[in-house]
mmCIF file of C-alpha atoms and ligand atoms in Angstrom:
data_model
loop_
_atom_site.group_PDB
_atom_site.id
_atom_site.type_symbol
_atom_site.label_atom_id
_atom_site.label_comp_id
_atom_site.label_asym_id
_atom_site.label_seq_id
_atom_site.Cartn_x
_atom_site.Cartn_y
_atom_site.Cartn_z
ATOM 1 C CA UNK A 388 0.001 0.264 0.227
ATOM 2 C CA UNK A 389 0.755 3.063 -0.856
ATOM 3 C CA UNK A 390 2.472 5.820 1.667
ATOM 4 C CA UNK A 391 -0.211 9.529 1.972
ATOM 5 C CA UNK A 392 2.822 11.933 3.287
ATOM 6 C CA UNK A 393 6.288 12.353 2.735
ATOM 7 C CA UNK A 394 8.075 11.785 5.243
ATOM 8 C CA UNK A 395 9.680 14.634 7.817
ATOM 9 C CA UNK A 396 12.989 14.129 8.610
ATOM 10 C CA UNK A 397 15.004 15.352 11.965
ATOM 11 C CA UNK A 398 16.187 18.760 12.198
ATOM 12 C CA UNK A 399 19.673 19.800 14.115
ATOM 13 C CA UNK A 400 16.815 19.959 17.059
ATOM 14 C CA UNK A 401 14.495 16.618 16.896
ATOM 15 C CA UNK A 402 14.669 13.556 16.633
ATOM 16 C CA UNK A 403 13.226 11.002 14.227
ATOM 17 C CA UNK A 404 10.764 9.187 15.954
ATOM 18 C CA UNK A 405 11.384 6.016 14.058
ATOM 19 C CA UNK A 406 7.863 4.082 16.369
ATOM 20 C CA UNK A 407 5.381 5.937 13.629
ATOM 21 C CA UNK A 408 7.083 5.495 10.252
ATOM 22 C CA UNK A 409 5.800 3.223 7.661
ATOM 23 C CA UNK A 410 8.359 0.615 6.057
ATOM 24 C CA UNK A 411 8.696 3.008 2.995
ATOM 25 C CA UNK A 412 9.047 5.536 4.976
ATOM 26 C CA UNK A 413 12.069 3.780 6.846
ATOM 27 C CA UNK A 414 13.123 2.822 3.593
ATOM 28 C CA UNK A 415 13.534 6.440 2.586
ATOM 29 C CA UNK A 416 15.101 7.252 5.831
ATOM 30 C CA UNK A 417 18.095 4.818 5.562
ATOM 31 C CA UNK A 418 18.577 5.467 1.819
ATOM 32 C CA UNK A 419 19.103 9.543 2.964
ATOM 33 C CA UNK A 420 22.075 8.631 5.368
ATOM 34 C CA UNK A 421 23.073 6.381 2.487
ATOM 35 C CA UNK A 422 22.622 3.073 4.447
ATOM 36 C CA UNK A 423 21.198 -0.138 2.688
ATOM 37 C CA UNK A 424 17.038 -0.363 1.978
ATOM 38 C CA UNK A 425 16.907 -3.788 3.799
ATOM 39 C CA UNK A 426 17.610 -2.266 6.845
ATOM 40 C CA UNK A 427 14.133 -0.721 7.258
ATOM 41 C CA UNK A 428 12.580 -4.279 7.518
ATOM 42 C CA UNK A 429 14.726 -5.098 10.259
ATOM 43 C CA UNK A 430 14.670 -2.169 12.586
ATOM 44 C CA UNK A 431 10.841 -2.156 11.626
ATOM 45 C CA UNK A 432 11.143 -5.859 13.547
ATOM 46 C CA UNK A 433 13.176 -4.228 16.095
ATOM 47 C CA UNK A 434 10.484 -2.146 16.916
ATOM 48 C CA UNK A 435 7.321 -3.647 15.888
ATOM 49 C CA UNK A 436 7.833 -7.423 16.486
ATOM 50 C CA UNK A 437 10.271 -7.813 19.613
ATOM 51 C CA UNK A 438 9.326 -4.228 21.286
ATOM 52 C CA UNK A 439 12.703 -2.276 20.990
ATOM 53 C CA UNK A 440 12.805 1.358 22.211
ATOM 54 C CA UNK A 441 16.530 1.542 21.917
ATOM 55 C CA UNK A 442 19.519 1.116 19.553
ATOM 56 C CA UNK A 443 21.240 -1.386 21.634
ATOM 57 C CA UNK A 444 19.666 -4.495 21.537
ATOM 58 C CA UNK A 445 19.578 -4.561 17.962
ATOM 59 C CA UNK A 446 22.477 -7.169 17.295
ATOM 60 C CA UNK A 447 21.948 -7.882 13.898
ATOM 61 C CA UNK A 448 22.922 -4.179 13.145
ATOM 62 C CA UNK A 449 26.629 -2.828 13.274
ATOM 63 C CA UNK A 450 27.504 -0.869 16.218
ATOM 64 C CA UNK A 451 28.722 1.897 13.946
ATOM 65 C CA UNK A 452 24.836 2.307 12.486
ATOM 66 C CA UNK A 453 23.636 1.865 15.906
ATOM 67 C CA UNK A 454 25.604 4.845 16.934
ATOM 68 C CA UNK A 455 24.542 7.030 13.906
ATOM 69 C CA UNK A 456 20.994 5.842 14.556
ATOM 70 C CA UNK A 457 21.254 6.752 18.171
ATOM 71 C CA UNK A 458 22.369 10.269 17.471
ATOM 72 C CA UNK A 459 19.269 11.090 14.696
ATOM 73 C CA UNK A 460 16.457 9.631 16.097
ATOM 74 C CA UNK A 461 14.322 7.442 18.672
ATOM 75 C CA UNK A 462 11.706 5.108 19.211
ATOM 76 C CA UNK A 463 9.288 7.126 21.223
ATOM 77 C CA UNK A 464 6.086 5.241 22.458
ATOM 78 C CA UNK A 465 4.101 7.581 24.361
ATOM 79 C CA UNK A 466 3.405 7.515 27.928
ATOM 80 C CA UNK A 467 1.035 5.180 30.067
ATOM 81 C CA UNK A 468 -0.269 6.863 33.090
ATOM 82 C CA UNK A 469 -2.340 4.413 34.588
ATOM 83 C CA UNK A 470 -3.227 0.592 33.311
ATOM 84 C CA UNK A 471 -6.472 -0.993 34.540
ATOM 85 C CA UNK A 472 -7.467 -4.514 34.463
ATOM 86 C CA UNK A 473 -10.994 -5.596 34.834
ATOM 87 C CA UNK A 474 -12.234 -8.972 36.254
ATOM 88 C CA UNK A 475 -13.525 -9.764 32.378
ATOM 89 C CA UNK A 476 -10.339 -9.232 31.411
ATOM 90 C CA UNK A 477 -10.528 -5.559 29.594
ATOM 91 C CA UNK A 478 -7.476 -3.743 30.123
ATOM 92 C CA UNK A 479 -7.927 0.084 29.553
ATOM 93 C CA UNK A 480 -4.423 2.268 29.321
ATOM 94 C CA UNK A 481 -4.604 5.819 29.672
ATOM 95 C CA UNK A 482 -2.441 7.283 27.480
ATOM 96 C CA UNK A 483 -0.221 10.915 27.562
ATOM 97 C CA UNK A 484 0.772 11.660 24.781
ATOM 98 C CA UNK A 485 2.763 15.174 24.193
ATOM 99 C CA UNK A 486 1.860 18.216 25.501
ATOM 100 C CA UNK A 487 0.129 16.554 28.050
ATOM 101 C CA UNK A 488 -3.093 15.477 26.490
ATOM 102 C CA UNK A 489 -4.585 12.121 27.668
ATOM 103 C CA UNK A 490 -6.364 9.496 25.846
ATOM 104 C CA UNK A 491 -7.207 6.234 26.147
ATOM 105 C CA UNK A 492 -7.010 2.932 24.566
ATOM 106 C CA UNK A 493 -9.170 -0.610 25.720
ATOM 107 C CA UNK A 494 -8.176 -3.575 25.050
ATOM 108 C CA UNK A 495 -11.484 -6.053 24.774
ATOM 109 C CA UNK A 496 -10.736 -10.221 24.879
ATOM 110 C CA UNK A 497 -13.464 -12.535 23.423
ATOM 111 C CA UNK A 498 -12.134 -16.065 23.298
ATOM 112 C CA UNK A 499 -9.761 -16.327 20.827
ATOM 113 C CA UNK A 500 -10.160 -12.804 19.494
ATOM 114 C CA UNK A 501 -8.515 -9.623 21.114
ATOM 115 C CA UNK A 502 -9.465 -6.389 19.973
ATOM 116 C CA UNK A 503 -7.450 -3.278 20.870
ATOM 117 C CA UNK A 504 -9.899 -0.289 20.430
ATOM 118 C CA UNK A 505 -7.132 2.618 19.705
ATOM 119 C CA UNK A 506 -8.024 6.710 20.040
ATOM 120 C CA UNK A 507 -7.081 8.746 16.589
ATOM 121 C CA UNK A 508 -7.201 12.495 17.923
ATOM 122 C CA UNK A 509 -7.362 13.931 21.381
ATOM 123 C CA UNK A 510 -10.855 15.589 21.305
ATOM 124 C CA UNK A 511 -12.829 15.404 18.070
ATOM 125 C CA UNK A 512 -14.373 18.723 15.818
ATOM 126 C CA UNK A 513 -17.488 16.482 14.922
ATOM 127 C CA UNK A 514 -19.679 17.189 18.257
ATOM 128 C CA UNK A 515 -21.843 14.276 17.331
ATOM 129 C CA UNK A 516 -24.806 14.685 20.303
ATOM 130 C CA UNK A 517 -24.236 11.193 21.995
ATOM 131 C CA UNK A 518 -20.991 11.471 21.901
ATOM 132 C CA UNK A 519 -18.594 12.550 25.188
ATOM 133 C CA UNK A 520 -15.282 12.804 23.202
ATOM 134 C CA UNK A 521 -17.240 15.536 20.998
ATOM 135 C CA UNK A 522 -18.295 17.685 24.183
ATOM 136 C CA UNK A 523 -14.285 17.983 24.455
ATOM 137 C CA UNK A 524 -13.984 19.350 21.404
ATOM 138 C CA UNK A 525 -11.086 18.998 18.958
ATOM 139 C CA UNK A 526 -7.720 19.309 20.894
ATOM 140 C CA UNK A 527 -5.583 17.796 18.530
ATOM 141 C CA UNK A 528 -4.288 15.179 15.693
ATOM 142 C CA UNK A 529 -2.348 12.174 17.019
ATOM 143 C CA UNK A 530 0.675 11.476 15.198
ATOM 144 C CA UNK A 531 1.517 8.049 13.862
ATOM 145 C CA UNK A 532 4.162 7.344 16.336
ATOM 146 C CA UNK A 533 0.608 7.861 18.922
ATOM 147 C CA UNK A 534 -1.321 5.839 17.643
ATOM 148 C CA UNK A 535 0.288 2.967 16.320
ATOM 149 C CA UNK A 536 2.101 3.566 19.974
ATOM 150 C CA UNK A 537 -0.933 2.288 21.291
ATOM 151 C CA UNK A 538 -0.854 -0.932 19.721
ATOM 152 C CA UNK A 539 3.059 -1.125 20.726
ATOM 153 C CA UNK A 540 2.398 -0.348 24.148
ATOM 154 C CA UNK A 541 -0.680 -3.342 24.600
ATOM 155 C CA UNK A 542 1.132 -5.663 22.784
ATOM 156 C CA UNK A 543 4.083 -5.169 24.729
ATOM 157 C CA UNK A 544 2.009 -5.720 28.325
ATOM 158 C CA UNK A 545 0.891 -8.940 27.385
ATOM 159 C CA UNK A 546 4.093 -9.963 26.277
ATOM 160 C CA UNK A 547 3.232 -10.172 22.624
ATOM 161 C CA UNK A 548 6.408 -8.333 21.588
ATOM 162 C CA UNK A 549 8.937 -11.127 22.232
ATOM 163 C CA UNK A 550 10.181 -13.905 19.950
ATOM 164 C CA UNK A 551 7.331 -16.801 20.681
ATOM 165 C CA UNK A 552 5.331 -14.465 22.327
ATOM 166 C CA UNK A 553 1.216 -15.201 22.608
ATOM 167 C CA UNK A 554 -0.828 -12.842 20.097
ATOM 168 C CA UNK A 555 -3.278 -11.218 21.971
ATOM 169 C CA UNK A 556 -4.123 -8.537 20.318
ATOM 170 C CA UNK A 557 -5.391 -10.297 16.692
ATOM 171 C CA UNK A 558 -8.177 -7.181 15.991
ATOM 172 C CA UNK A 559 -7.730 -3.567 16.093
ATOM 173 C CA UNK A 560 -10.879 -1.154 15.691
ATOM 174 C CA UNK A 561 -10.311 2.510 14.544
ATOM 175 C CA UNK A 562 -13.066 3.537 17.197
ATOM 176 C CA UNK A 563 -11.475 5.457 20.395
ATOM 177 C CA UNK A 564 -11.822 9.127 20.117
ATOM 178 C CA UNK A 565 -11.227 11.110 17.606
ATOM 179 C CA UNK A 566 -12.632 10.573 13.731
ATOM 180 C CA UNK A 567 -9.706 8.636 12.040
ATOM 181 C CA UNK A 568 -10.933 10.114 8.645
ATOM 182 C CA UNK A 569 -9.980 13.925 9.973
ATOM 183 C CA UNK A 570 -6.351 12.401 10.881
ATOM 184 C CA UNK A 571 -6.292 10.919 7.327
ATOM 185 C CA UNK A 572 -2.371 10.450 6.616
ATOM 186 C CA UNK A 573 -1.337 9.541 10.576
ATOM 187 C CA UNK A 574 -4.256 6.779 10.295
ATOM 188 C CA UNK A 575 -3.770 5.067 7.599
ATOM 189 C CA UNK A 576 -0.243 5.029 7.800
ATOM 190 C CA UNK A 577 -0.942 3.677 11.275
ATOM 191 C CA UNK A 578 -2.945 1.162 9.863
ATOM 192 C CA UNK A 579 -0.971 -0.915 7.210
ATOM 193 C CA UNK A 580 1.790 -0.839 9.820
ATOM 194 C CA UNK A 581 -1.375 -2.889 11.832
ATOM 195 C CA UNK A 582 -1.505 -5.206 8.142
ATOM 196 C CA UNK A 583 2.335 -5.295 7.807
ATOM 197 C CA UNK A 584 4.058 -8.628 7.717
ATOM 198 C CA UNK A 585 7.354 -6.777 9.642
ATOM 199 C CA UNK A 586 5.708 -5.007 12.021
ATOM 200 C CA UNK A 587 2.113 -6.770 13.875
ATOM 201 C CA UNK A 588 0.768 -8.923 10.913
ATOM 202 C CA UNK A 589 -2.759 -8.777 11.864
ATOM 203 C CA UNK A 590 -4.975 -9.441 8.807
ATOM 204 C CA UNK A 591 -6.664 -7.024 6.525
ATOM 205 C CA UNK A 592 -10.040 -8.408 7.701
ATOM 206 C CA UNK A 593 -9.661 -7.724 11.187
ATOM 207 C CA UNK A 594 -8.349 -3.919 11.233
ATOM 208 C CA UNK A 595 -11.313 -1.961 10.667
ATOM 209 C CA UNK A 596 -11.477 1.937 10.294
ATOM 210 C CA UNK A 597 -14.697 3.543 12.024
ATOM 211 C CA UNK A 598 -16.226 7.070 10.412
ATOM 212 C CA UNK A 599 -18.887 9.009 11.284
ATOM 213 C CA UNK A 600 -19.033 10.012 7.266
ATOM 214 C CA UNK A 601 -16.153 12.606 6.320
ATOM 215 C CA UNK A 602 -17.384 11.604 2.769
ATOM 216 C CA UNK A 603 -13.838 12.916 0.446
ATOM 217 C CA UNK A 604 -11.689 11.552 2.626
ATOM 218 C CA UNK A 605 -13.409 7.740 2.731
ATOM 219 C CA UNK A 606 -13.619 8.583 -1.004
ATOM 220 C CA UNK A 607 -9.834 8.507 -0.979
ATOM 221 C CA UNK A 608 -8.795 5.883 1.468
ATOM 222 C CA UNK A 609 -9.259 2.817 -1.098
ATOM 223 C CA UNK A 610 -6.365 4.596 -2.866
ATOM 224 C CA UNK A 611 -4.116 3.785 0.364
ATOM 225 C CA UNK A 612 -5.358 1.189 2.208
ATOM 226 C CA UNK A 613 -7.511 -1.797 2.433
ATOM 227 C CA UNK A 614 -8.630 -2.123 5.792
ATOM 228 C CA UNK A 615 -12.311 -2.829 6.728
ATOM 229 C CA UNK A 616 -14.884 0.023 6.952
ATOM 230 C CA UNK A 617 -17.548 0.576 9.891
ATOM 231 C CA UNK A 618 -20.247 3.492 9.609
ATOM 232 C CA UNK A 619 -21.405 4.960 12.736
ATOM 233 C CA UNK A 620 -25.096 5.518 10.813
ATOM 234 C CA UNK A 621 -27.314 5.593 13.722
ATOM 235 C CA UNK A 622 -30.417 6.981 12.204
ATOM 236 C CA UNK A 623 -32.573 5.791 9.261
ATOM 237 C CA UNK A 624 -32.918 9.239 7.522
ATOM 238 C CA UNK A 625 -31.157 12.498 7.134
ATOM 239 C CA UNK A 626 -33.608 14.140 9.316
ATOM 240 C CA UNK A 627 -32.646 12.033 12.418
ATOM 241 C CA UNK A 628 -29.098 11.682 11.622
ATOM 242 C CA UNK A 629 -28.876 15.808 11.181
ATOM 243 C CA UNK A 630 -29.684 15.686 15.224
ATOM 244 C CA UNK A 631 -27.205 13.025 16.080
ATOM 245 C CA UNK A 632 -24.520 13.656 13.802
ATOM 246 C CA UNK A 633 -24.172 17.085 12.736
ATOM 247 C CA UNK A 634 -21.657 16.134 9.663
ATOM 248 C CA UNK A 635 -24.879 14.646 7.290
ATOM 249 C CA UNK A 636 -26.115 17.832 6.713
ATOM 250 C CA UNK A 637 -22.662 18.454 4.428
ATOM 251 C CA UNK A 638 -22.452 14.824 3.228
ATOM 252 C CA UNK A 639 -25.794 12.921 3.911
ATOM 253 C CA UNK A 640 -26.982 9.239 4.354
ATOM 254 C CA UNK A 641 -27.326 8.544 1.082
ATOM 255 C CA UNK A 642 -24.137 10.381 0.053
ATOM 256 C CA UNK A 643 -22.637 8.557 2.140
ATOM 257 C CA UNK A 644 -23.622 4.758 1.609
ATOM 258 C CA UNK A 645 -22.471 5.337 -2.064
ATOM 259 C CA UNK A 646 -19.103 6.723 -0.978
ATOM 260 C CA UNK A 647 -18.437 3.391 1.578
ATOM 261 C CA UNK A 648 -20.135 1.177 -0.957
ATOM 262 C CA UNK A 649 -17.398 2.015 -3.748
ATOM 263 C CA UNK A 650 -14.813 1.329 -0.934
ATOM 264 C CA UNK A 651 -15.412 -1.882 -0.387
ATOM 265 C CA UNK A 652 -16.257 -3.101 -4.444
ATOM 266 C CA UNK A 653 -12.803 -1.602 -4.775
ATOM 267 C CA UNK A 654 -11.119 -4.082 -2.490
ATOM 268 C CA UNK A 655 -9.375 -6.841 -4.460
ATOM 269 C CA UNK A 656 -11.372 -9.194 -2.331
ATOM 270 C CA UNK A 657 -14.709 -9.986 -2.480
ATOM 271 C CA UNK A 658 -17.459 -10.391 -0.171
ATOM 272 C CA UNK A 659 -16.735 -8.085 2.253
ATOM 273 C CA UNK A 660 -19.599 -6.226 4.178
ATOM 274 C CA UNK A 661 -20.261 -2.451 5.911
ATOM 275 C CA UNK A 662 -20.187 -2.857 9.027
ATOM 276 C CA UNK A 663 -22.850 -0.848 10.145
ATOM 277 C CA UNK A 664 -22.634 0.695 13.591
ATOM 278 C CA UNK A 665 -26.127 1.889 15.315
ATOM 279 C CA UNK A 666 -26.256 3.434 18.896
ATOM 280 C CA UNK A 667 -29.429 2.451 20.364
ATOM 281 C CA UNK A 668 -31.192 6.222 22.209
ATOM 282 C CA UNK A 669 -33.861 5.499 24.827
ATOM 283 C CA UNK A 670 -37.059 7.430 22.668
ATOM 284 C CA UNK A 671 -34.723 9.028 19.524
ATOM 285 C CA UNK A 672 -33.943 6.051 17.310
ATOM 286 C CA UNK A 673 -35.068 2.772 18.620
ATOM 287 C CA UNK A 674 -38.313 2.454 17.761
ATOM 288 C CA UNK A 675 -39.827 -0.502 15.638
ATOM 289 C CA UNK A 676 -40.530 1.768 12.754
ATOM 290 C CA UNK A 677 -36.748 3.395 12.550
ATOM 291 C CA UNK A 678 -35.906 -0.945 12.222
ATOM 292 C CA UNK A 679 -38.346 -0.800 9.570
ATOM 293 C CA UNK A 680 -36.940 1.594 7.685
ATOM 294 C CA UNK A 681 -33.134 1.135 8.513
ATOM 295 C CA UNK A 682 -34.002 -2.259 6.912
ATOM 296 C CA UNK A 683 -35.255 -0.389 3.343
ATOM 297 C CA UNK A 684 -32.542 1.601 3.379
ATOM 298 C CA UNK A 685 -29.806 -0.464 3.463
ATOM 299 C CA UNK A 686 -31.506 -3.011 1.088
ATOM 300 C CA UNK A 687 -28.638 -3.251 -1.457
ATOM 301 C CA UNK A 688 -25.881 -2.051 0.465
ATOM 302 C CA UNK A 689 -23.474 -5.535 1.532
ATOM 303 C CA UNK A 690 -24.043 -4.478 4.849
ATOM 304 C CA UNK A 691 -24.025 -6.379 8.652
ATOM 305 C CA UNK A 692 -25.361 -4.683 11.876
ATOM 306 C CA UNK A 693 -23.706 -4.058 14.916
ATOM 307 C CA UNK A 694 -26.390 -2.434 17.780
ATOM 308 C CA UNK A 695 -24.624 0.193 20.390
ATOM 309 C CA UNK A 696 -26.251 0.754 23.643
ATOM 310 C CA UNK A 697 -25.901 3.727 24.107
ATOM 311 C CA UNK A 698 -23.571 4.762 27.058
ATOM 312 C CA UNK A 699 -25.281 7.491 29.327
ATOM 313 C CA UNK A 700 -22.814 9.995 30.801
ATOM 314 C CA UNK A 701 -23.545 13.136 33.009
ATOM 315 C CA UNK A 702 -23.144 15.539 29.870
ATOM 316 C CA UNK A 703 -26.064 14.534 27.942
ATOM 317 C CA UNK A 704 -29.476 13.830 28.609
ATOM 318 C CA UNK A 705 -30.064 10.901 26.321
ATOM 319 C CA UNK A 706 -31.169 7.189 28.033
ATOM 320 C CA UNK A 707 -29.856 3.837 27.097
ATOM 321 C CA UNK A 708 -32.047 1.928 25.525
ATOM 322 C CA UNK A 709 -34.302 -0.502 27.040
ATOM 323 C CA UNK A 710 -33.363 -4.205 26.078
ATOM 324 C CA UNK A 711 -37.133 -4.922 25.160
ATOM 325 C CA UNK A 712 -36.587 -1.985 22.666
ATOM 326 C CA UNK A 713 -33.283 -3.610 21.916
ATOM 327 C CA UNK A 714 -34.143 -6.566 21.142
ATOM 328 C CA UNK A 715 -37.453 -5.409 19.051
ATOM 329 C CA UNK A 716 -35.139 -3.679 17.036
ATOM 330 C CA UNK A 717 -32.798 -6.362 16.838
ATOM 331 C CA UNK A 718 -35.363 -9.093 15.950
ATOM 332 C CA UNK A 719 -37.047 -6.640 12.890
ATOM 333 C CA UNK A 720 -33.653 -6.415 11.270
ATOM 334 C CA UNK A 721 -33.336 -10.197 12.134
ATOM 335 C CA UNK A 722 -36.366 -11.165 10.025
ATOM 336 C CA UNK A 723 -35.023 -8.567 7.160
ATOM 337 C CA UNK A 724 -32.654 -10.694 6.393
ATOM 338 C CA UNK A 725 -29.370 -8.881 7.897
ATOM 339 C CA UNK A 726 -26.816 -10.360 10.214
ATOM 340 C CA UNK A 727 -27.041 -7.882 13.914
ATOM 341 C CA UNK A 728 -25.119 -8.174 16.126
ATOM 342 C CA UNK A 729 -25.645 -6.563 19.815
ATOM 343 C CA UNK A 730 -22.086 -5.167 21.368
ATOM 344 C CA UNK A 731 -21.868 -6.378 24.684
ATOM 345 C CA UNK A 732 -20.702 -3.779 27.779
ATOM 346 C CA UNK A 733 -17.268 -5.003 28.405
ATOM 347 C CA UNK A 734 -15.337 -3.945 31.107
ATOM 348 C CA UNK A 735 -17.930 -1.608 33.223
ATOM 349 C CA UNK A 736 -15.527 -1.730 36.582
ATOM 350 C CA UNK A 737 -13.043 -0.430 34.688
ATOM 351 C CA UNK A 738 -15.598 2.203 32.472
ATOM 352 C CA UNK A 739 -13.591 0.721 29.350
ATOM 353 C CA UNK A 740 -16.729 0.297 26.880
ATOM 354 C CA UNK A 741 -15.032 0.548 23.387
ATOM 355 C CA UNK A 742 -16.352 3.775 21.062
ATOM 356 C CA UNK A 743 -18.317 4.899 24.687
ATOM 357 C CA UNK A 744 -14.837 6.136 25.960
ATOM 358 C CA UNK A 745 -16.899 8.340 29.076
ATOM 359 C CA UNK A 746 -14.588 8.512 31.159
ATOM 360 C CA UNK A 747 -14.440 12.183 32.044
ATOM 361 C CA UNK A 748 -12.272 12.768 29.924
ATOM 362 C CA UNK A 749 -11.721 16.868 30.652
ATOM 363 C CA UNK A 750 -10.954 15.401 34.145
ATOM 364 C CA UNK A 751 -8.935 12.837 33.426
ATOM 365 C CA UNK A 752 -6.430 15.886 31.591
ATOM 366 C CA UNK A 753 -6.110 17.238 34.643
ATOM 367 C CA UNK A 754 -5.908 13.917 36.996
ATOM 368 C CA UNK A 755 -3.265 13.356 34.931
ATOM 369 C CA UNK A 756 -0.975 15.973 36.737
ATOM 370 C CA UNK A 757 -2.344 14.163 40.092
ATOM 371 C CA UNK A 758 -1.346 10.894 38.768
ATOM 372 C CA UNK A 759 1.985 12.243 37.660
ATOM 373 C CA UNK A 760 2.774 13.476 41.249
ATOM 374 C CA UNK A 761 1.488 10.823 42.469
ATOM 375 C CA UNK A 762 3.771 8.275 40.760
ATOM 376 C CA UNK A 763 6.465 10.380 39.848
ATOM 377 C CA UNK A 764 8.621 8.391 37.890
ATOM 378 C CA UNK A 765 5.415 8.068 35.480
ATOM 379 C CA UNK A 766 5.757 4.347 35.870
ATOM 380 C CA UNK A 767 2.574 2.552 34.991
ATOM 381 C CA UNK A 768 -0.404 1.756 37.911
ATOM 382 C CA UNK A 769 -1.906 -1.548 37.744
ATOM 383 C CA UNK A 770 -5.064 -1.036 39.208
ATOM 384 C CA UNK A 771 -7.130 -4.898 39.277
ATOM 385 C CA UNK A 772 -10.733 -4.222 40.578
ATOM 386 C CA UNK A 773 -12.284 -7.239 42.012
HETATM 387 N N1 SAH B 1024 -15.379 8.555 15.199
HETATM 388 C C1 SAH B 1024 -15.541 7.500 14.973
HETATM 389 C C2 SAH B 1024 -14.843 6.823 15.501
HETATM 390 C C3 SAH B 1024 -15.018 6.512 16.660
HETATM 391 S S1 SAH B 1024 -16.573 6.492 17.865
HETATM 392 C C4 SAH B 1024 -17.217 7.315 14.365
HETATM 393 O O1 SAH B 1024 -17.967 8.254 15.007
HETATM 394 O O2 SAH B 1024 -16.941 6.407 14.390
HETATM 395 C C5 SAH B 1024 -16.718 4.798 17.549
HETATM 396 C C6 SAH B 1024 -17.978 4.342 18.104
HETATM 397 O O3 SAH B 1024 -18.714 4.504 19.400
HETATM 398 C C7 SAH B 1024 -19.124 4.977 16.922
HETATM 399 O O4 SAH B 1024 -19.740 4.190 16.480
HETATM 400 C C8 SAH B 1024 -19.746 6.440 18.048
HETATM 401 O O5 SAH B 1024 -20.999 6.404 17.715
HETATM 402 C C9 SAH B 1024 -20.111 5.121 19.775
HETATM 403 N N2 SAH B 1024 -20.895 6.285 20.469
HETATM 404 C C10 SAH B 1024 -19.936 7.060 20.602
HETATM 405 N N3 SAH B 1024 -20.121 7.817 21.896
HETATM 406 C C11 SAH B 1024 -20.805 7.123 22.286
HETATM 407 C C12 SAH B 1024 -21.747 6.991 23.389
HETATM 408 N N4 SAH B 1024 -22.286 7.410 24.399
HETATM 409 N N5 SAH B 1024 -22.496 5.585 23.367
HETATM 410 C C13 SAH B 1024 -23.035 4.551 22.919
HETATM 411 N N6 SAH B 1024 -21.823 4.404 21.645
HETATM 412 C C14 SAH B 1024 -21.087 5.258 21.064
HETATM 413 FE FE1 SF4 B 1025 -16.524 12.405 17.050
HETATM 414 FE FE2 SF4 B 1025 -16.991 9.724 16.169
HETATM 415 FE FE3 SF4 B 1025 -17.769 10.999 18.736
HETATM 416 FE FE4 SF4 B 1025 -19.306 11.953 15.955
HETATM 417 S S1 SF4 B 1025 -19.003 9.597 17.692
HETATM 418 S S2 SF4 B 1025 -17.978 13.036 17.530
HETATM 419 S S3 SF4 B 1025 -16.961 11.352 15.196
HETATM 420 S S4 SF4 B 1025 -15.802 10.509 18.155
#
């Protein structure tokens, strides 16, 4: 897959952080240093398969080159402020990125599968009415190193980044904080690293980008990646969707579904489906007629549907869907022939529902100062809730 943006090289003051560089950017980097191209694959494996964060352990690289690398670059993951482990195996990381902001990454085990929910931005500018991240407003895009760094941190925490280590992170969903298509270049580079054989080697069927519908960027996506696609729809018509997902006023449902369909149909392998995410909110979008309208809307689109019970938070007046309404909604869609799953709540004890990162984020940002004061060496702290 192609790279999106040219690589930025080190200035006199800043070292290049190799953690966020795709293989082709690493190749360019070594070539510009007058070194052999194959060094890129070696370094990529050291970082992403063996968890290296320094050059000394890179035993197949000469001492002279290691010294040269040390002078010009670094391998710098973001800082883990806290690691919280739920009794159900869910693990949440509060991660501090450059500048002091905090983002969340959540690992959700489910049998053989382990899904990592990764953040792409600090905050989000799209202001969906039911989303805690949206209420924070937009702070900044995460760098590629900060995005892939979340995978590195989680995989390392499970001992995955050692020779023969357990393969715990089997799936990644870009469903944490932020809108991935608003941070296109860094997200695409990171997703391609997740799927690269010399990095994490996760199948393209197990890496998913979720978007609320930034159509111009979705139209470009197929040029750069072949990951799976999830669309955050949440409403069966434009009138209701305009209320819930304001970007719909700019790129309405028909336009979004056409763009998503072009992406899926452009992928080399057939039988791929778009995941439709539908957050069910009590008395807002959860009535049987909404389900029937949704079934009609998606009639000719290759989809599977994932229903998400709304996760309440204190800045919102919306309420969680009732179990009855949710069951009825699911039944109608299934009777209409759609594969329809319900996202179960996990990691309740650590407030870790993926895509519903309600953990009072602004407050967390302030609290990060306290954590730092408390745990002065910024060591990761594991809190096991019983
Ligand atoms: N910005 C992207 C990805 C992050 S949000 C997007 O919107 O798709 C990931 C998923 O969680 C989205 O489907 C989003 O609509 C959903 N979500 C956000 N806040 C939620 C809440 N309070 N309860 C339930 N789902 C929520
Ligand atoms: Fe942003 Fe997604 Fe939240 Fe909407 S749902 S505000 S796009 S993070």
